[in-house]
Short mmCIF file of C-alpha atoms and ligand atoms in Angstrom, two decimals:
data_model
loop_
_atom_site.label_atom_id
_atom_site.label_comp_id
_atom_site.label_asym_id
_atom_site.label_seq_id
_atom_site.Cartn_x
_atom_site.Cartn_y
_atom_site.Cartn_z
CA MET A 1 -28.27 5.31 -55.01
CA THR A 2 -26.02 8.06 -53.65
CA LYS A 3 -27.67 11.40 -52.88
CA ASN A 4 -25.88 14.59 -52.00
CA LEU A 5 -26.33 16.43 -48.72
CA ASN A 6 -25.74 19.70 -50.54
CA GLU A 7 -28.85 19.12 -52.61
CA ILE A 8 -31.33 19.15 -49.73
CA PRO A 9 -32.15 21.94 -47.25
CA TRP A 10 -31.45 21.08 -43.61
CA ASP A 11 -35.09 21.24 -42.54
CA ASP A 12 -36.09 18.76 -45.22
CA PHE A 13 -33.21 16.42 -44.47
CA TYR A 14 -33.86 16.49 -40.74
CA LYS A 15 -37.46 15.33 -41.22
CA LEU A 16 -36.55 12.25 -43.26
CA THR A 17 -36.62 8.74 -41.77
CA HIS A 18 -33.32 6.96 -41.18
CA ALA A 19 -33.92 4.84 -44.26
CA GLU A 20 -34.47 7.96 -46.35
CA LYS A 21 -31.39 9.67 -44.90
CA ALA A 22 -29.06 6.71 -45.46
CA PRO A 23 -28.39 7.32 -49.21
CA TYR A 24 -27.12 10.80 -48.32
CA LEU A 25 -24.38 9.33 -46.15
CA ILE A 26 -22.60 7.28 -48.77
CA ASP A 27 -20.16 8.28 -51.44
CA ASN A 28 -19.66 5.86 -54.34
CA ALA A 29 -21.02 2.92 -52.32
CA ARG A 30 -18.71 3.54 -49.34
CA PRO A 31 -19.58 5.23 -46.05
CA MET A 32 -18.86 8.97 -46.04
CA HIS A 33 -20.54 10.11 -42.80
CA VAL A 34 -21.30 7.59 -40.04
CA LEU A 35 -24.19 9.09 -38.07
CA PHE A 36 -26.64 6.40 -37.00
CA ALA A 37 -26.73 2.62 -36.81
CA GLN A 38 -29.66 2.29 -39.20
CA GLN A 39 -27.50 3.35 -42.14
CA PHE A 40 -25.79 -0.08 -42.22
CA ASP A 41 -27.30 -3.07 -43.97
CA ARG A 42 -26.43 -6.72 -43.48
CA GLN A 43 -23.97 -6.84 -46.33
CA GLN A 44 -22.05 -3.83 -44.93
CA LEU A 45 -22.00 -5.38 -41.45
CA ASP A 46 -20.57 -8.63 -42.81
CA SER A 47 -18.05 -6.77 -44.89
CA LEU A 48 -16.88 -4.50 -42.04
CA GLY A 49 -16.58 -7.53 -39.74
CA SER A 50 -14.36 -9.42 -42.18
CA LEU A 51 -12.30 -6.27 -42.79
CA ALA A 52 -11.81 -5.84 -39.02
CA THR A 53 -10.62 -9.45 -38.83
CA GLY A 54 -8.15 -8.69 -41.62
CA VAL A 55 -6.79 -5.65 -39.76
CA ARG A 56 -6.59 -7.64 -36.54
CA PHE A 57 -4.58 -10.40 -38.23
CA ILE A 58 -2.27 -8.06 -40.14
CA ALA A 59 -1.51 -5.99 -37.02
CA LYS A 60 0.04 -9.05 -35.34
CA SER A 61 3.32 -8.74 -37.24
CA GLU A 62 5.82 -5.91 -37.43
CA GLU A 63 5.72 -6.01 -41.21
CA GLY A 64 1.91 -5.98 -41.15
CA MET A 65 1.86 -2.98 -38.82
CA ALA A 66 4.23 -1.12 -41.14
CA PHE A 67 1.85 -1.86 -44.04
CA LEU A 68 -1.19 -0.62 -42.06
CA ARG A 69 0.61 2.52 -40.86
CA GLY A 70 1.39 3.44 -44.45
CA LEU A 71 -2.23 3.29 -45.58
CA LEU A 72 -3.42 6.69 -44.35
CA ALA A 73 -0.19 8.39 -43.29
CA HIS A 74 -1.18 11.39 -45.42
CA LYS A 75 -4.46 11.96 -43.50
CA ARG A 76 -5.30 13.60 -40.18
CA ALA A 77 -8.23 12.93 -37.84
CA MET A 78 -9.75 15.28 -35.28
CA LEU A 79 -11.18 13.76 -32.11
CA TYR A 80 -13.77 16.23 -30.85
CA PHE A 81 -15.22 14.86 -27.62
CA SER A 82 -17.30 17.30 -25.60
CA GLN A 83 -18.62 14.48 -23.37
CA PRO A 84 -16.57 12.22 -21.10
CA SER A 85 -15.08 9.15 -22.74
CA THR A 86 -12.30 6.66 -22.11
CA ARG A 87 -12.89 3.64 -24.35
CA THR A 88 -14.42 5.27 -27.38
CA PHE A 89 -11.83 8.04 -27.38
CA LEU A 90 -8.87 5.72 -26.91
CA SER A 91 -10.06 3.08 -29.33
CA PHE A 92 -10.56 5.68 -32.05
CA TYR A 93 -7.17 7.13 -31.16
CA ALA A 94 -5.57 3.70 -31.45
CA ALA A 95 -7.50 2.89 -34.65
CA CYS A 96 -6.21 6.09 -36.26
CA GLU A 97 -2.66 5.29 -35.15
CA ILE A 98 -2.89 1.78 -36.60
CA LEU A 99 -3.72 3.29 -39.99
CA GLY A 100 -1.05 5.98 -39.68
CA LEU A 101 -3.39 8.99 -39.42
CA GLY A 102 -2.17 12.07 -37.59
CA ILE A 103 -4.44 12.92 -34.65
CA GLY A 104 -5.65 16.15 -33.05
CA GLU A 105 -8.05 16.41 -30.13
CA VAL A 106 -10.39 18.77 -28.30
CA ARG A 107 -11.93 17.20 -25.21
CA ASP A 108 -12.75 20.21 -23.15
CA THR A 109 -14.65 22.99 -24.88
CA ALA A 110 -13.55 25.36 -22.09
CA THR A 111 -10.15 25.32 -23.81
CA SER A 112 -11.52 25.99 -27.29
CA SER A 113 -13.12 29.06 -28.84
CA GLU A 114 -16.54 27.73 -27.85
CA PHE A 115 -15.63 29.32 -24.56
CA LYS A 116 -15.57 32.64 -26.41
CA GLY A 117 -19.05 31.99 -27.76
CA GLU A 118 -18.22 30.22 -31.02
CA SER A 119 -20.97 27.91 -32.21
CA ARG A 120 -20.28 24.17 -32.46
CA GLU A 121 -20.88 24.39 -36.16
CA ASP A 122 -18.18 27.02 -36.61
CA SER A 123 -15.81 25.04 -34.39
CA VAL A 124 -16.27 21.94 -36.50
CA ARG A 125 -15.93 23.89 -39.71
CA THR A 126 -12.65 25.18 -38.34
CA PHE A 127 -11.47 21.61 -37.66
CA SER A 128 -12.30 20.71 -41.24
CA SER A 129 -9.73 23.29 -42.38
CA TYR A 130 -6.96 21.30 -40.73
CA PHE A 131 -8.19 17.71 -40.69
CA ASP A 132 -9.54 15.08 -43.10
CA LEU A 133 -11.91 13.30 -40.70
CA ILE A 134 -13.87 14.46 -37.66
CA ILE A 135 -14.83 11.97 -34.97
CA MET A 136 -17.21 13.61 -32.52
CA ARG A 137 -19.06 12.86 -29.31
CA SER A 138 -21.64 15.25 -27.97
CA GLU A 139 -24.37 15.41 -25.37
CA ILE A 140 -26.61 16.94 -28.03
CA GLY A 141 -28.69 14.34 -29.87
CA GLY A 142 -28.55 14.82 -33.63
CA LEU A 143 -25.63 17.27 -33.56
CA SER A 144 -23.44 15.07 -35.74
CA GLU A 145 -26.18 15.02 -38.40
CA ARG A 146 -26.35 18.77 -38.39
CA VAL A 147 -22.56 19.08 -38.59
CA ALA A 148 -22.37 16.57 -41.44
CA TRP A 149 -24.96 18.57 -43.34
CA VAL A 150 -23.15 21.86 -42.64
CA LEU A 151 -19.80 20.48 -43.82
CA SER A 152 -21.31 18.88 -46.90
CA ASN A 153 -22.43 22.35 -47.89
CA THR A 154 -18.90 23.76 -47.75
CA ASP A 155 -15.95 23.26 -50.08
CA ARG A 156 -14.31 20.88 -47.56
CA PRO A 157 -16.92 18.22 -46.83
CA VAL A 158 -14.81 15.97 -44.60
CA PRO A 159 -16.40 12.80 -43.18
CA ILE A 160 -18.04 12.90 -39.75
CA ILE A 161 -18.16 9.88 -37.47
CA ASN A 162 -20.65 10.04 -34.61
CA ALA A 163 -18.89 8.65 -31.51
CA GLY A 164 -22.01 8.99 -29.34
CA SER A 165 -24.74 11.62 -29.49
CA GLY A 166 -27.11 12.44 -26.65
CA LYS A 167 -29.31 9.56 -25.58
CA ASP A 168 -30.08 8.51 -29.12
CA GLN A 169 -27.21 7.00 -31.06
CA HIS A 170 -23.82 5.34 -30.74
CA PRO A 171 -23.37 3.74 -34.14
CA THR A 172 -19.74 2.61 -33.81
CA GLN A 173 -20.49 0.98 -30.45
CA ALA A 174 -23.24 -0.95 -32.25
CA LEU A 175 -20.71 -1.97 -34.91
CA LEU A 176 -18.29 -3.28 -32.29
CA ASP A 177 -21.12 -5.06 -30.50
CA ILE A 178 -22.18 -6.70 -33.76
CA TYR A 179 -18.56 -7.65 -34.47
CA THR A 180 -18.31 -9.20 -31.01
CA LEU A 181 -21.52 -11.18 -31.61
CA GLN A 182 -20.29 -12.26 -35.07
CA ARG A 183 -17.08 -13.56 -33.52
CA SER A 184 -18.79 -15.15 -30.52
CA PHE A 185 -21.26 -17.05 -32.70
CA GLU A 186 -18.85 -17.80 -35.54
CA GLU A 187 -19.11 -21.54 -34.96
CA ARG A 188 -22.80 -21.49 -34.11
CA GLY A 189 -24.30 -20.24 -37.35
CA GLY A 190 -23.73 -16.54 -36.70
CA ILE A 191 -26.15 -14.04 -35.19
CA ASP A 192 -29.27 -15.34 -36.97
CA GLY A 193 -31.72 -17.09 -34.66
CA LYS A 194 -30.08 -15.90 -31.42
CA THR A 195 -31.73 -14.37 -28.36
CA ILE A 196 -30.24 -11.11 -27.06
CA VAL A 197 -31.23 -9.86 -23.61
CA PHE A 198 -30.72 -6.15 -22.87
CA VAL A 199 -30.59 -5.26 -19.17
CA GLY A 200 -30.38 -2.03 -17.18
CA ASP A 201 -31.06 1.57 -18.15
CA LEU A 202 -32.68 0.94 -21.50
CA ALA A 203 -34.52 4.25 -21.49
CA ARG A 204 -31.36 6.35 -21.76
CA GLY A 205 -28.68 3.97 -23.00
CA ARG A 206 -27.81 4.96 -26.56
CA THR A 207 -25.78 1.78 -27.13
CA VAL A 208 -28.91 -0.33 -26.67
CA ARG A 209 -30.93 1.78 -29.09
CA SER A 210 -28.25 1.52 -31.77
CA LEU A 211 -27.59 -2.21 -31.31
CA SER A 212 -31.27 -3.08 -31.14
CA SER A 213 -31.82 -1.56 -34.56
CA LEU A 214 -28.78 -3.28 -36.09
CA LEU A 215 -29.98 -6.65 -34.83
CA THR A 216 -33.04 -6.26 -37.08
CA ARG A 217 -30.64 -6.88 -39.98
CA TYR A 218 -30.43 -10.55 -38.88
CA ASN A 219 -33.02 -13.31 -39.25
CA ASN A 220 -35.12 -14.54 -36.33
CA VAL A 221 -33.25 -12.69 -33.61
CA LYS A 222 -35.34 -12.33 -30.48
CA GLN A 223 -34.77 -9.29 -28.27
CA TYR A 224 -35.63 -9.07 -24.57
CA PHE A 225 -35.68 -5.79 -22.68
CA VAL A 226 -35.27 -6.30 -18.95
CA ALA A 227 -35.42 -3.23 -16.71
CA PRO A 228 -37.36 -1.64 -13.89
CA ALA A 229 -40.43 0.18 -15.26
CA GLN A 230 -38.85 3.66 -14.99
CA LEU A 231 -35.83 2.61 -17.10
CA GLN A 232 -37.61 0.49 -19.68
CA ILE A 233 -36.93 0.79 -23.41
CA GLY A 234 -38.68 3.57 -25.32
CA GLU A 235 -41.88 3.02 -27.27
CA ASP A 236 -40.14 4.29 -30.40
CA VAL A 237 -37.69 1.37 -30.28
CA LEU A 238 -40.54 -1.11 -29.82
CA ALA A 239 -42.43 0.48 -32.72
CA MET A 240 -39.29 0.13 -34.87
CA LEU A 241 -39.03 -3.56 -33.94
CA LYS A 242 -42.70 -4.14 -34.61
CA ALA A 243 -42.42 -2.50 -38.03
CA ALA A 244 -39.42 -4.71 -38.79
CA GLY A 245 -41.41 -7.81 -37.77
CA VAL A 246 -38.94 -8.62 -35.01
CA GLN A 247 -39.84 -10.81 -32.03
CA TYR A 248 -39.34 -8.96 -28.75
CA GLU A 249 -40.45 -9.10 -25.13
CA VAL A 250 -40.41 -6.49 -22.37
CA SER A 251 -39.85 -7.91 -18.91
CA ASP A 252 -38.89 -6.94 -15.37
CA SER A 253 -37.76 -10.41 -14.39
CA PHE A 254 -34.06 -10.88 -15.11
CA GLU A 255 -33.53 -14.33 -13.59
CA LYS A 256 -36.40 -15.83 -15.58
CA VAL A 257 -34.93 -14.67 -18.87
CA ILE A 258 -31.22 -15.53 -18.33
CA PRO A 259 -31.55 -19.25 -19.36
CA GLU A 260 -32.93 -18.22 -22.76
CA ALA A 261 -30.12 -15.80 -23.59
CA ASP A 262 -27.40 -16.33 -26.17
CA ALA A 263 -26.09 -12.90 -25.23
CA VAL A 264 -26.81 -10.84 -22.13
CA TYR A 265 -26.09 -7.14 -22.73
CA MET A 266 -25.73 -5.35 -19.39
CA THR A 267 -25.79 -1.55 -19.02
CA ARG A 268 -25.28 0.96 -16.21
CA VAL A 269 -27.76 3.52 -14.91
CA GLN A 270 -27.24 6.68 -16.99
CA ASP A 271 -27.84 9.10 -14.12
CA GLU A 272 -26.06 11.97 -15.86
CA TRP A 273 -29.37 12.48 -17.68
CA ASP A 274 -31.42 12.81 -14.46
CA THR A 275 -33.62 15.88 -14.59
CA GLN A 276 -33.45 16.04 -10.80
CA LYS A 277 -30.10 15.17 -9.29
CA GLY A 278 -30.06 11.78 -7.56
CA GLU A 279 -33.43 10.78 -9.01
CA SER A 280 -32.18 7.47 -10.50
CA GLY A 281 -30.69 6.52 -7.14
CA LYS A 282 -34.23 5.96 -5.86
CA ILE A 283 -34.87 3.22 -8.39
CA ASP A 284 -34.20 -0.30 -7.12
CA THR A 285 -31.82 -1.80 -9.69
CA SER A 286 -30.48 -4.56 -7.44
CA LYS A 287 -32.39 -7.22 -9.40
CA TYR A 288 -30.73 -6.12 -12.64
CA CYS A 289 -27.15 -7.00 -11.71
CA PHE A 290 -25.26 -10.04 -13.01
CA THR A 291 -23.70 -12.01 -10.18
CA VAL A 292 -21.67 -15.25 -10.03
CA GLN A 293 -24.86 -17.10 -9.08
CA HIS A 294 -26.34 -16.14 -12.42
CA LEU A 295 -23.52 -17.95 -14.23
CA ASP A 296 -25.24 -21.26 -13.40
CA LEU A 297 -28.43 -20.10 -15.11
CA LEU A 298 -26.63 -19.04 -18.29
CA LYS A 299 -26.23 -21.39 -21.29
CA PRO A 300 -22.69 -22.81 -21.51
CA ASP A 301 -22.05 -21.09 -24.85
CA ALA A 302 -23.79 -17.76 -24.17
CA VAL A 303 -21.85 -14.49 -23.80
CA ILE A 304 -22.06 -11.58 -21.36
CA MET A 305 -21.48 -8.13 -22.85
CA HIS A 306 -21.34 -4.58 -21.53
CA PRO A 307 -20.42 -1.34 -23.37
CA PHE A 308 -18.65 -0.14 -20.18
CA PRO A 309 -18.08 1.78 -17.96
CA ARG A 310 -19.65 -0.54 -15.42
CA ARG A 311 -20.64 0.13 -11.88
CA ASN A 312 -22.16 -2.72 -9.93
CA GLU A 313 -24.21 -4.31 -12.75
CA ILE A 314 -21.62 -7.03 -13.24
CA SER A 315 -19.66 -8.35 -10.32
CA PRO A 316 -15.89 -8.36 -11.12
CA ASP A 317 -15.96 -12.03 -10.00
CA VAL A 318 -17.82 -12.77 -13.22
CA ASP A 319 -14.82 -11.52 -15.28
CA ARG A 320 -13.00 -14.83 -14.94
CA ASP A 321 -15.79 -16.80 -16.61
CA SER A 322 -15.01 -17.47 -20.28
CA ARG A 323 -18.48 -16.27 -21.23
CA ALA A 324 -17.66 -12.75 -20.03
CA VAL A 325 -16.54 -11.13 -23.30
CA TYR A 326 -16.69 -7.43 -22.36
CA TRP A 327 -12.94 -6.93 -22.30
CA ARG A 328 -12.65 -8.59 -25.71
CA GLN A 329 -15.62 -6.48 -26.86
CA MET A 330 -13.64 -3.37 -25.96
CA ARG A 331 -10.63 -4.45 -28.02
CA ASN A 332 -12.93 -5.34 -30.91
CA GLY A 333 -13.89 -1.66 -30.89
CA MET A 334 -10.39 -0.72 -31.98
CA TRP A 335 -10.40 -3.22 -34.88
CA ILE A 336 -13.85 -2.37 -36.19
CA ARG A 337 -13.15 1.38 -35.95
CA ALA A 338 -9.92 0.91 -37.88
CA ALA A 339 -11.89 -1.10 -40.48
CA LEU A 340 -14.52 1.61 -40.70
CA ILE A 341 -11.96 4.39 -41.22
CA ALA A 342 -10.15 2.28 -43.82
CA ALA A 343 -13.47 1.75 -45.64
CA ILE A 344 -14.29 5.47 -45.56
CA PHE A 345 -10.92 6.25 -47.18
CA ASP A 346 -11.09 3.45 -49.73
CA ARG A 347 -8.32 1.30 -48.28
CA ASP A 348 -10.42 -1.86 -47.79
CA ASP A 349 -9.30 -3.63 -50.97
CA GLN A 350 -5.64 -3.11 -50.10
CA ILE A 351 -6.24 -4.61 -46.65
CA ARG A 352 -8.16 -7.58 -48.05
CA ASN A 353 -5.44 -8.26 -50.65
CA TYR A 354 -2.68 -8.12 -48.05
CA TYR A 355 -4.68 -10.39 -45.74
CA SER A 356 -5.43 -12.98 -48.41
CA LYS A 357 -1.75 -13.14 -49.42
CA ASN A 358 -0.48 -13.46 -45.86
CA ILE A 359 -3.08 -15.56 -44.06
C1 LIG B 1 -21.32 4.12 -23.52
C2 LIG B 1 -21.77 5.51 -23.97
O1 LIG B 1 -20.98 6.44 -23.90
O2 LIG B 1 -22.89 5.59 -24.41
N1 LIG B 1 -19.95 4.01 -23.32
C3 LIG B 1 -19.14 3.69 -24.37
O3 LIG B 1 -19.01 4.44 -25.33
N2 LIG B 1 -18.55 2.49 -24.35
C4 LIG B 1 -22.11 3.58 -22.40
C5 LIG B 1 -22.16 4.35 -21.12
O4 LIG B 1 -21.61 5.43 -20.98
O5 LIG B 1 -22.78 3.81 -20.20
#
């Protein structure tokens, strides 16, 4: 049942669980704001995945691209990224272009009125005067929730998409990761029953937190968390998995776990969050890197993923192996983000109709 963000005070909304917040983020059964991974259920994940496949197929032809470009040519999106980004920024940019949206951007708050002391909330409210969608990345956890609430209490409640917030959430990365897993396991019964191994900085990697919670939407998925003790996954994630009845294991032994994996999800050390500069550099992460030798331990039909950017966690020599899907994963981000935006603006049926007539 849809609930309205303008019917609940901020302090009350903020305290709710993700499950309790989710009904506030939909509008007539379609996503309005996209703030955290937990707002998506299995049916929505399946539906977004098939929509992304439709967009991907249609975009192959000139005629198809012209159709897609016409879908949202009357809308404009604002990309508000106050944290560094290459992939997420560009894939959203490309996704908007595919659907014909006009695009504006602020990437450096030193060039905006925030420099003059304007609050983020006022900045975003200003964007909503000129744009129909705000896609935002911020180092502040929970900021996109606050902004969504603020805008929903104005006369221009434009949708907010969280493109990465603090250490806590990266919902659209989780969607593209799920889409990549759906595609990788298409001929192997889908994601159900698979073993996913997360490796690296699990304490501060928001992509892992978001994907781990979306995997609970599938049956019998086992999750492994492999990291040095200082970078191990948070207790809150484990409590969430326990409550969902999900099988998981915490380990510091990468090589032992590799043969069990259907997907290995590598991550980099997130040292930008170090409280003391250089602190992470003292942690020995050498045993948490994927090398060509590890390819022999990996199942022949498993996949290696990474949200990128990478450092030394995956040797570039691994890229040539067909199980390395991280470059494909990146491109999937563009398709699933286009699908998501189309769904927000009620263009999914048109895409599905076009796809079914032209497939
Ligand atoms: C990730 C992020 O920003 O959280 N990058 C991305 O969006 N693909 C991962 C990272 O920065 O390590």
